[in-house]
mmCIF file of C-alpha atoms and ligand atoms in Angstrom:
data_model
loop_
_atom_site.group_PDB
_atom_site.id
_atom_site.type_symbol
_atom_site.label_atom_id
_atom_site.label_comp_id
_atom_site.label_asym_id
_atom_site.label_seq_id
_atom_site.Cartn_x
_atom_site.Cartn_y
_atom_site.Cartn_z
ATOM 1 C CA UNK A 16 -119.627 93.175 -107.855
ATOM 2 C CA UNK A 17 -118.381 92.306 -104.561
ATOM 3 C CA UNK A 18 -115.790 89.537 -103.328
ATOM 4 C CA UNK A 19 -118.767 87.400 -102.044
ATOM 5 C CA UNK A 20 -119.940 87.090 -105.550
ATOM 6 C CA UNK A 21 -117.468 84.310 -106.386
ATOM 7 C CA UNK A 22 -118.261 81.733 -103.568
ATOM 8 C CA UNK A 23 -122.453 82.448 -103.803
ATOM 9 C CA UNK A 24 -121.761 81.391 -107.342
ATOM 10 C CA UNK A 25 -119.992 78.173 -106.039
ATOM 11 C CA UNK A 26 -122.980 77.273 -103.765
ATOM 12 C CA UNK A 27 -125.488 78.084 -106.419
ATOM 13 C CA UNK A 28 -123.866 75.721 -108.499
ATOM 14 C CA UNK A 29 -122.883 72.535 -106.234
ATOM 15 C CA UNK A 30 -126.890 73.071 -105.322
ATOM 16 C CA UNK A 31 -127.439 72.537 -108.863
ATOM 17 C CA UNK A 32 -125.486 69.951 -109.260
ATOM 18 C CA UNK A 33 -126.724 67.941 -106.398
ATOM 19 C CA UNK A 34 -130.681 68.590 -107.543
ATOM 20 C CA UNK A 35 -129.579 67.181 -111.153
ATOM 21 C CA UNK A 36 -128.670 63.513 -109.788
ATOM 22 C CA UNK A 37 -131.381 61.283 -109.710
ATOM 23 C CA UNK A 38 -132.794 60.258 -106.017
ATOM 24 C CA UNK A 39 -132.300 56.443 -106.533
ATOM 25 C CA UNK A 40 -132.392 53.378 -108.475
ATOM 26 C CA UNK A 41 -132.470 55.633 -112.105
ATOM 27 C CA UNK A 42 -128.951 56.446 -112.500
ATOM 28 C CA UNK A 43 -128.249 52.705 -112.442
ATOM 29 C CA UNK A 44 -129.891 52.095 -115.617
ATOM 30 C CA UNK A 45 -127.715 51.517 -118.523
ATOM 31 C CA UNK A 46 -129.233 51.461 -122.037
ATOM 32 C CA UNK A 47 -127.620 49.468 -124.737
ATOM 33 C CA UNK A 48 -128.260 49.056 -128.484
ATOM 34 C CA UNK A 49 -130.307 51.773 -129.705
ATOM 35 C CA UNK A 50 -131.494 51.476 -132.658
ATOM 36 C CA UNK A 51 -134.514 53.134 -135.094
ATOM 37 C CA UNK A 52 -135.553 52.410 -138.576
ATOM 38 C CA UNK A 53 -135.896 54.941 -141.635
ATOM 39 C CA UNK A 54 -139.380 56.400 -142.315
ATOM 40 C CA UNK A 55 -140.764 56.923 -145.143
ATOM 41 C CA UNK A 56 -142.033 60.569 -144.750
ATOM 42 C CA UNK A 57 -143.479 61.508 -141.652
ATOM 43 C CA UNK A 58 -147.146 60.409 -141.992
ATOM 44 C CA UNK A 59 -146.971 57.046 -140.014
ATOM 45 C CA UNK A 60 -145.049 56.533 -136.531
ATOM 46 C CA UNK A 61 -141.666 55.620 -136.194
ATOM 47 C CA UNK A 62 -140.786 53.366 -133.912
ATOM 48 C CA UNK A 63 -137.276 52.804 -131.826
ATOM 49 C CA UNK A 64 -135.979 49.590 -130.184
ATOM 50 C CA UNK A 65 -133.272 49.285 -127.210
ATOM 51 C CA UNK A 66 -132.204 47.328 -124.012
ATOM 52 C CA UNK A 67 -132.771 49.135 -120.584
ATOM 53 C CA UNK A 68 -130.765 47.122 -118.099
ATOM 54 C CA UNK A 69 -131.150 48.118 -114.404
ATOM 55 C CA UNK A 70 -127.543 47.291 -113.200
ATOM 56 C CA UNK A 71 -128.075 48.224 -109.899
ATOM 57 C CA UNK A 72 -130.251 46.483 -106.795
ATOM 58 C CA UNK A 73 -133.348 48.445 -106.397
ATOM 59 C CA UNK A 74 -136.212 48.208 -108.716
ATOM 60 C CA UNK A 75 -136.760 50.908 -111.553
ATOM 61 C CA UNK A 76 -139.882 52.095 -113.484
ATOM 62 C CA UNK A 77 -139.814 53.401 -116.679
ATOM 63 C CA UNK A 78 -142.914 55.879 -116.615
ATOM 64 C CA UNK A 79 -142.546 57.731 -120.361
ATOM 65 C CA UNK A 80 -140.334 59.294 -123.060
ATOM 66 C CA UNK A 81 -139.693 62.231 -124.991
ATOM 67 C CA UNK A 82 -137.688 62.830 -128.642
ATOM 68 C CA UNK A 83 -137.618 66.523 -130.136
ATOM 69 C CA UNK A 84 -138.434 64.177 -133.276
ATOM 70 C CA UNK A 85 -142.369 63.229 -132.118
ATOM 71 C CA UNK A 86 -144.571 65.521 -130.462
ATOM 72 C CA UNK A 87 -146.514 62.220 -129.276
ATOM 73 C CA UNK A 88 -143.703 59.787 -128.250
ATOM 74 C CA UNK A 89 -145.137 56.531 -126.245
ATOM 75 C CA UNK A 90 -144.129 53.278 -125.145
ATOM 76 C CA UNK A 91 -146.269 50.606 -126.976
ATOM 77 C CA UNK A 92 -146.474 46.868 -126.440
ATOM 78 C CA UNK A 93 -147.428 44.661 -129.905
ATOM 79 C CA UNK A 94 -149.056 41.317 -129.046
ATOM 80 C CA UNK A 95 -150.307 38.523 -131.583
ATOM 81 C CA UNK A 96 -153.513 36.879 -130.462
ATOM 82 C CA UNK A 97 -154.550 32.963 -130.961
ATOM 83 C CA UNK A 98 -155.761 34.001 -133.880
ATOM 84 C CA UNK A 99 -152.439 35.501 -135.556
ATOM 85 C CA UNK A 100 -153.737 39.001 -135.685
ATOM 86 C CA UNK A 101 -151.321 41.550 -134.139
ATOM 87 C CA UNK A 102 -152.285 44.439 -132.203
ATOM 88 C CA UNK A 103 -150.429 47.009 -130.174
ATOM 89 C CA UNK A 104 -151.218 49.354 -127.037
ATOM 90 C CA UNK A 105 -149.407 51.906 -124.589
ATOM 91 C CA UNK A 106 -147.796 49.790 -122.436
ATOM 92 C CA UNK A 107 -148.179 52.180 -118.916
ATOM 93 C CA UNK A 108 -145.244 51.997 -116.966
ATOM 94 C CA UNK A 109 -142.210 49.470 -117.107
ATOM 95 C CA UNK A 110 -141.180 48.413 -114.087
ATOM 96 C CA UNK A 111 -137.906 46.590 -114.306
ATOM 97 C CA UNK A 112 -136.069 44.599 -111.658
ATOM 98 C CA UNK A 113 -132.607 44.613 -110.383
ATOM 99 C CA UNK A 114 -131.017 42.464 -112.534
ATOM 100 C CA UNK A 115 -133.277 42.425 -115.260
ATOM 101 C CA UNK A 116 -133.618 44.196 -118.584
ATOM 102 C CA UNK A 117 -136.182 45.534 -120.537
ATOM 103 C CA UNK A 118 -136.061 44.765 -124.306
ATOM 104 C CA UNK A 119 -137.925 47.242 -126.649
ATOM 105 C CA UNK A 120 -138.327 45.108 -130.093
ATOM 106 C CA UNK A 121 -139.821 44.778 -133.141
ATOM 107 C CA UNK A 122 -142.884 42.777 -131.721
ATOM 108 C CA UNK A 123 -142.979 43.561 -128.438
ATOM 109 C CA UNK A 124 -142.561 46.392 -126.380
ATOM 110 C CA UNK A 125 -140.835 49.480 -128.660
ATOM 111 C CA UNK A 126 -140.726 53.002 -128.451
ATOM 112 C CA UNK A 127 -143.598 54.377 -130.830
ATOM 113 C CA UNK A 128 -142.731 58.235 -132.150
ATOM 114 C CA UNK A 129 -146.078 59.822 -133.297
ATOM 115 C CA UNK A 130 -146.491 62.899 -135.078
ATOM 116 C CA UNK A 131 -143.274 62.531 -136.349
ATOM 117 C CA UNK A 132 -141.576 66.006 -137.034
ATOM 118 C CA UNK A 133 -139.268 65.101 -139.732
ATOM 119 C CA UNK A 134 -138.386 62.386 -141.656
ATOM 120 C CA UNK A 135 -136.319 59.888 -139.958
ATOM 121 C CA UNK A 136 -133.248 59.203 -141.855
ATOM 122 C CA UNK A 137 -130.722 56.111 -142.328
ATOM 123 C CA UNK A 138 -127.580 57.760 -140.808
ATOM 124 C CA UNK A 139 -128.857 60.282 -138.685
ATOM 125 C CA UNK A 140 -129.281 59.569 -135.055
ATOM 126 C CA UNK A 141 -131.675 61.282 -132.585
ATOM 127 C CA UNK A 142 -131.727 61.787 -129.040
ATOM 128 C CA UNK A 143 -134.462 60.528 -126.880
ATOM 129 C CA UNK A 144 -134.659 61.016 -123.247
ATOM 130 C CA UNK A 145 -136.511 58.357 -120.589
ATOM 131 C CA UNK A 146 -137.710 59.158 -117.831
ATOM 132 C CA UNK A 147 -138.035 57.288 -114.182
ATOM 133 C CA UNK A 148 -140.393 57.440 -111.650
ATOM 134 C CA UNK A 149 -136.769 58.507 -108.850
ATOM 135 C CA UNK A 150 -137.449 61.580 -111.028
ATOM 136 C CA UNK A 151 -133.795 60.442 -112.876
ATOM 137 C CA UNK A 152 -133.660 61.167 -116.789
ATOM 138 C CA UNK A 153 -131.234 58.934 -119.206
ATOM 139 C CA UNK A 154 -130.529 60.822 -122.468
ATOM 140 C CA UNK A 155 -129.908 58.297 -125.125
ATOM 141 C CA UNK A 156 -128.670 59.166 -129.050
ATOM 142 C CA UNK A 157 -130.574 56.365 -131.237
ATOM 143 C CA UNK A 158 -128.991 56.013 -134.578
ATOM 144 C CA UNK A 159 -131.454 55.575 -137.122
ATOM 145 C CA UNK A 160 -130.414 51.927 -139.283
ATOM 146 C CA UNK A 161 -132.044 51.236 -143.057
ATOM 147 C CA UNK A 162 -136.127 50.904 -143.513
ATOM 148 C CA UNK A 163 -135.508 47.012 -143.431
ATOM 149 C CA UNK A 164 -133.203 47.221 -140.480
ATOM 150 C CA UNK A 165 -134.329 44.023 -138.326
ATOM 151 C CA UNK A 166 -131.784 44.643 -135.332
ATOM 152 C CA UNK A 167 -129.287 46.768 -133.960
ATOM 153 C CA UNK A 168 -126.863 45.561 -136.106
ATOM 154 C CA UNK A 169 -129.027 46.370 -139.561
HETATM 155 CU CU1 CU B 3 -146.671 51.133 -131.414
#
């Protein structure tokens, strides 16, 4: 070890540092009321529900998600046709507005965790991450309410 060990180290990690912050747009994002219901088991999806504001005054797009608790995590829209009948599909990307918000909940858009890889519990929380087409990540801890939990606050 020489003397020049200490400031390489310093460099290394302000480089580091600097390639961690997302480009633009993502790291104005603020996510508020989390919120997941119990499962029963792990055989059918869970699903999670939440508010992604973009605060700041460039557009942001949502382009997927990933939980360590679903190995097939997706963002799913429900719809209800003329007829009543409700159906839901990926919903692609999410582009939100400055200004605007994007509200993941029961009946519309929502965070669907397939292949759930334990039972989600009332309680616990888990942490899911979205991630933005700037290439900016927002880790977010969703506490997990009862199985008839209608809203974030139960
Ligand atoms: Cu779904």
């Amino acid at each position: 070890m020489t003397k020049l060990t200490l400031p390489l180290l310093a460099t290394l990690t302000a480089l580091a540092l600097t390639s961690g912050v997302a480009l633009a747009g993502s790291e104005d994002v603020v996510v508020e009321n989390a919120w997941a219901r119990a499962s029963i088991g792990v055989n059918r999806p869970g699903a999670a529900y939440m508010t992604i504001r973009n605060t700041g005054d460039e557009a942001v797009t949502l382009t997927g998600i990933s939980t360590p608790l679903a190995m097939m995590p997706e963002i799913h829209e429900s719809k209800t046709n003329a007829e009543g009948v409700s159906s839901m599909a990926p919903a692609g990307e999410i582009a939100i507005a400055p200004g605007e918000a994007a509200e993941l909940e029961p009946g519309g858009l929502h965070a669907m965790l397939m292949q759930l890889q334990k039972p989600m519990t009332e309680g616990d929380s888990f942490p899911l991450t979205l991630s933005f087409s700037d290439g900016g990540d927002i880790a977010v801890d969703v506490p997990i309410l009862g199985i008839a939990a209608r809203g974030p606050d139960g």
